[in-house]
């Protein structure tokens, strides 16, 4: 089958804020660690988020944000490039998502709804 122009990143639609169980050392517990597998996203003891994406590929950041927010993305193959999002101060999941949208806009990309999916074009 010919390679599609679209890449699908699967996740669930965000319906409520992210809540993680934390281990004694403050890291996500083993059961929750799979929710966000990117070491560039750190969750503090209050469930707030720290982002550390420096010159990261847009598609890689989109996958991590998809895991974090449980949003579904369709990404056009023309969406390429690197973005930087740094939040040493904790932010909510919604604020992390808004930072991602803003970083995409800096690169002249848009996010548009497509049913239960979001298209990055």
Short mmCIF file of C-alpha atoms in Angstrom, two decimals:
data_model
loop_
_atom_site.label_atom_id
_atom_site.label_comp_id
_atom_site.label_asym_id
_atom_site.label_seq_id
_atom_site.Cartn_x
_atom_site.Cartn_y
_atom_site.Cartn_z
CA UNK A 1 0.00 0.00 0.00
CA UNK A 2 1.30 3.46 -0.93
CA UNK A 3 2.38 5.67 1.96
CA UNK A 4 -0.46 7.96 2.92
CA UNK A 5 -0.09 11.74 3.03
CA UNK A 6 -1.41 11.68 6.55
CA UNK A 7 0.06 10.27 9.73
CA UNK A 8 -2.40 9.24 12.42
CA UNK A 9 -1.57 9.63 16.07
CA UNK A 10 -4.15 7.89 18.21
CA UNK A 11 -5.38 8.95 21.62
CA UNK A 12 -8.63 9.49 23.43
CA UNK A 13 -10.51 12.78 23.36
CA UNK A 14 -9.73 14.89 26.42
CA UNK A 15 -12.78 14.87 28.66
CA UNK A 16 -11.28 15.80 32.01
CA UNK A 17 -8.01 17.02 33.54
CA UNK A 18 -5.10 14.59 33.74
CA UNK A 19 -4.59 13.05 37.15
CA UNK A 20 -1.55 10.92 37.79
CA UNK A 21 -0.62 8.74 40.72
CA UNK A 22 2.87 9.56 41.87
CA UNK A 23 5.46 7.29 43.40
CA UNK A 24 7.24 8.26 46.65
CA UNK A 25 10.04 9.95 44.69
CA UNK A 26 7.52 12.22 42.92
CA UNK A 27 7.69 10.47 39.55
CA UNK A 28 4.56 9.05 37.89
CA UNK A 29 3.78 5.61 39.30
CA UNK A 30 4.53 2.57 37.15
CA UNK A 31 0.88 2.25 36.11
CA UNK A 32 0.68 5.90 35.10
CA UNK A 33 4.12 6.21 33.47
CA UNK A 34 2.76 4.80 30.21
CA UNK A 35 0.40 7.79 29.94
CA UNK A 36 3.34 10.07 29.06
CA UNK A 37 6.40 8.22 27.85
CA UNK A 38 8.43 11.28 26.85
CA UNK A 39 11.18 12.28 29.29
CA UNK A 40 10.75 15.88 28.06
CA UNK A 41 7.40 16.01 29.91
CA UNK A 42 7.63 15.94 33.69
CA UNK A 43 4.60 15.78 35.99
CA UNK A 44 4.99 17.27 39.46
CA UNK A 45 3.39 16.09 42.70
CA UNK A 46 0.32 18.23 42.04
CA UNK A 47 -0.21 16.75 38.57
CA UNK A 48 1.02 19.92 36.84
CA UNK A 49 3.26 19.74 33.81
CA UNK A 50 6.82 20.89 32.99
CA UNK A 51 7.78 20.82 29.29
CA UNK A 52 11.32 20.72 27.92
CA UNK A 53 11.21 20.47 24.12
CA UNK A 54 14.25 22.15 22.54
CA UNK A 55 14.49 21.98 18.74
CA UNK A 56 12.15 18.98 18.77
CA UNK A 57 10.49 17.64 15.63
CA UNK A 58 6.88 18.82 15.34
CA UNK A 59 5.60 15.25 14.87
CA UNK A 60 7.44 14.05 18.00
CA UNK A 61 6.01 16.89 20.10
CA UNK A 62 2.54 16.21 18.66
CA UNK A 63 2.77 12.58 19.71
CA UNK A 64 3.78 13.53 23.25
CA UNK A 65 1.05 16.17 23.50
CA UNK A 66 -1.43 13.60 22.18
CA UNK A 67 -0.47 11.20 24.97
CA UNK A 68 -0.67 13.98 27.54
CA UNK A 69 -4.00 15.47 26.46
CA UNK A 70 -5.61 12.32 25.05
CA UNK A 71 -6.40 14.25 21.85
CA UNK A 72 -6.32 12.64 18.39
CA UNK A 73 -4.19 14.29 15.71
CA UNK A 74 -3.95 13.83 11.96
CA UNK A 75 -0.70 15.33 10.68
CA UNK A 76 -0.14 16.29 7.06
CA UNK A 77 3.23 15.04 5.70
CA UNK A 78 4.06 18.67 4.84
CA UNK A 79 4.15 19.48 8.55
CA UNK A 80 7.87 19.34 9.23
CA UNK A 81 10.30 21.34 11.27
CA UNK A 82 11.44 21.87 14.82
CA UNK A 83 9.80 23.73 17.67
CA UNK A 84 10.87 24.69 21.17
CA UNK A 85 8.55 24.73 24.18
CA UNK A 86 10.09 25.21 27.62
CA UNK A 87 8.10 25.57 30.84
CA UNK A 88 10.28 25.49 33.94
CA UNK A 89 7.22 26.69 35.87
CA UNK A 90 4.42 24.14 36.18
CA UNK A 91 1.42 24.51 33.87
CA UNK A 92 -1.88 22.68 33.53
CA UNK A 93 -2.49 20.14 30.78
CA UNK A 94 -4.66 22.74 29.01
CA UNK A 95 -1.88 25.35 29.22
CA UNK A 96 0.64 22.82 27.85
CA UNK A 97 -1.73 22.16 24.95
CA UNK A 98 -2.13 25.91 24.30
CA UNK A 99 1.67 26.28 24.30
CA UNK A 100 1.83 23.52 21.65
CA UNK A 101 -0.80 25.31 19.52
CA UNK A 102 1.14 28.57 19.84
CA UNK A 103 4.40 26.88 18.83
CA UNK A 104 2.66 25.46 15.75
CA UNK A 105 1.35 28.92 14.85
CA UNK A 106 4.89 30.33 15.02
CA UNK A 107 5.75 27.86 12.23
CA UNK A 108 2.60 28.83 10.27
CA UNK A 109 0.81 25.56 11.02
CA UNK A 110 -2.85 25.41 12.04
CA UNK A 111 -4.95 22.99 14.02
CA UNK A 112 -8.47 22.48 12.69
CA UNK A 113 -11.21 20.20 14.02
CA UNK A 114 -12.18 17.15 11.95
CA UNK A 115 -14.84 15.28 13.91
CA UNK A 116 -13.16 13.72 16.95
CA UNK A 117 -9.76 14.36 15.37
CA UNK A 118 -7.66 17.48 15.06
CA UNK A 119 -5.81 18.10 11.79
CA UNK A 120 -2.42 19.79 11.86
CA UNK A 121 -1.97 21.49 8.48
#
